[in-house]
Short mmCIF file of C-alpha atoms in Angstrom, two decimals:
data_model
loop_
_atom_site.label_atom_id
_atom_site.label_comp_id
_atom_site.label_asym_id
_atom_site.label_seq_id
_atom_site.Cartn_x
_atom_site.Cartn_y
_atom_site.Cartn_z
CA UNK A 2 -124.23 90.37 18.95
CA UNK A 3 -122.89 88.11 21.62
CA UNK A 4 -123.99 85.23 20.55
CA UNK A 5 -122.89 85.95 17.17
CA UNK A 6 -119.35 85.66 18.26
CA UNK A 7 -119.47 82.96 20.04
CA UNK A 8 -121.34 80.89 17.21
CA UNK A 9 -118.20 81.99 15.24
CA UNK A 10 -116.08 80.29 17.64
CA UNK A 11 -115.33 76.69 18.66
CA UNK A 12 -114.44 77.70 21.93
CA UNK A 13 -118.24 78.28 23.14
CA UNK A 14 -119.17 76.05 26.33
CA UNK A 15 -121.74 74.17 27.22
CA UNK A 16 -122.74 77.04 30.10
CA UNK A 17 -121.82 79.92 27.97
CA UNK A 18 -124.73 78.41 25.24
CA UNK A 19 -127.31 77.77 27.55
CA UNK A 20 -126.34 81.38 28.63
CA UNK A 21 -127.30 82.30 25.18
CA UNK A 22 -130.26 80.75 25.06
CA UNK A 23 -131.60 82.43 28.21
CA UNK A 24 -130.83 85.34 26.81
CA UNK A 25 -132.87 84.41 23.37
CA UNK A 26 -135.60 83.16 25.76
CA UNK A 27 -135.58 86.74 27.60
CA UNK A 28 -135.52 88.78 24.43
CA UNK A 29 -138.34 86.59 22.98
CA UNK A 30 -140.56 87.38 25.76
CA UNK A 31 -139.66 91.63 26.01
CA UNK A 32 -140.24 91.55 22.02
CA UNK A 33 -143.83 89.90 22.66
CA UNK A 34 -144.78 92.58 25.45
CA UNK A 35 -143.32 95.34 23.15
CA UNK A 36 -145.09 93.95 19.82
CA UNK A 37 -148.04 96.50 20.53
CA UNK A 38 -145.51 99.46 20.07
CA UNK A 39 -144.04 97.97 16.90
CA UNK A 40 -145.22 98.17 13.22
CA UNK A 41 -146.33 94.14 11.83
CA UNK A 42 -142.81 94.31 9.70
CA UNK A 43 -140.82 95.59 12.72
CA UNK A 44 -142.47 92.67 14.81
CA UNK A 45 -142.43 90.23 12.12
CA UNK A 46 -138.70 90.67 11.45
CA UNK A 47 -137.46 91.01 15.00
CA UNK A 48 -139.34 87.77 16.20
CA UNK A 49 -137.44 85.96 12.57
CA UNK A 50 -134.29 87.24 14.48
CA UNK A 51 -135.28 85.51 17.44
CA UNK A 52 -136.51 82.28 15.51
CA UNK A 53 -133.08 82.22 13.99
CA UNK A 54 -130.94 83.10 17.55
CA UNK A 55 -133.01 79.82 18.88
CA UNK A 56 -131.82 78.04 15.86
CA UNK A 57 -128.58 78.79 16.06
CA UNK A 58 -128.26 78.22 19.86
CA UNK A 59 -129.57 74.78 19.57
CA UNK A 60 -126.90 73.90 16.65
CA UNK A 61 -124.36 75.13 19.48
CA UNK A 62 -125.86 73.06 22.41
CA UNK A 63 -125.76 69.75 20.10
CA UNK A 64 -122.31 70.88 18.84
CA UNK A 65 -121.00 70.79 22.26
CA UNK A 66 -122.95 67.94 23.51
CA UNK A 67 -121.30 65.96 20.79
CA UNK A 68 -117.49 67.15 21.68
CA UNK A 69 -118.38 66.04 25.13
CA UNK A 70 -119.65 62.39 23.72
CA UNK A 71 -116.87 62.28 21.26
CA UNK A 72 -114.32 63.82 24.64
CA UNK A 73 -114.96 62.73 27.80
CA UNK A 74 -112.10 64.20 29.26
CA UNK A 75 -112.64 67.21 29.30
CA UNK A 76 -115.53 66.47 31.94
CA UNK A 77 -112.55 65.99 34.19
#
């Protein structure tokens, strides 16, 4: 749900995505030691969730890596 909102919003940064994708990366791994307690459809549609969070937190990392190419000042 987090990362929901912040994909929503253009005022993600660059530490609150890799954040997110931590979190993905965590989630991925629980969901692969819980996938014996699941039904295949259940597991199956939980780790397309998870495909898609990845997804979506890369398009956020390259989004912000570009406003820092296309901004340098706001390294400063």
């Amino acid at each position: 749900m987090y990362a929901q909102i912040c994909f929503k919003e253009d005022s993600h940064t660059y530490a609150q995505v890799q954040r997110i994708q931590k979190a993905v990366q965590h989630i991925g791994t629980q969901l692969d030691k819980a996938s014996g307690k699941m039904s295949n459809d259940d597991y199956e549609r939980a780790r397309g969730a998870v495909r898609d969070a990845h997804f979506h937190s890369h398009q956020a990392l390259f989004f912000e890596i570009g406003n820092t190419i296309m901004h340098p000042q706001k390294l400063s």
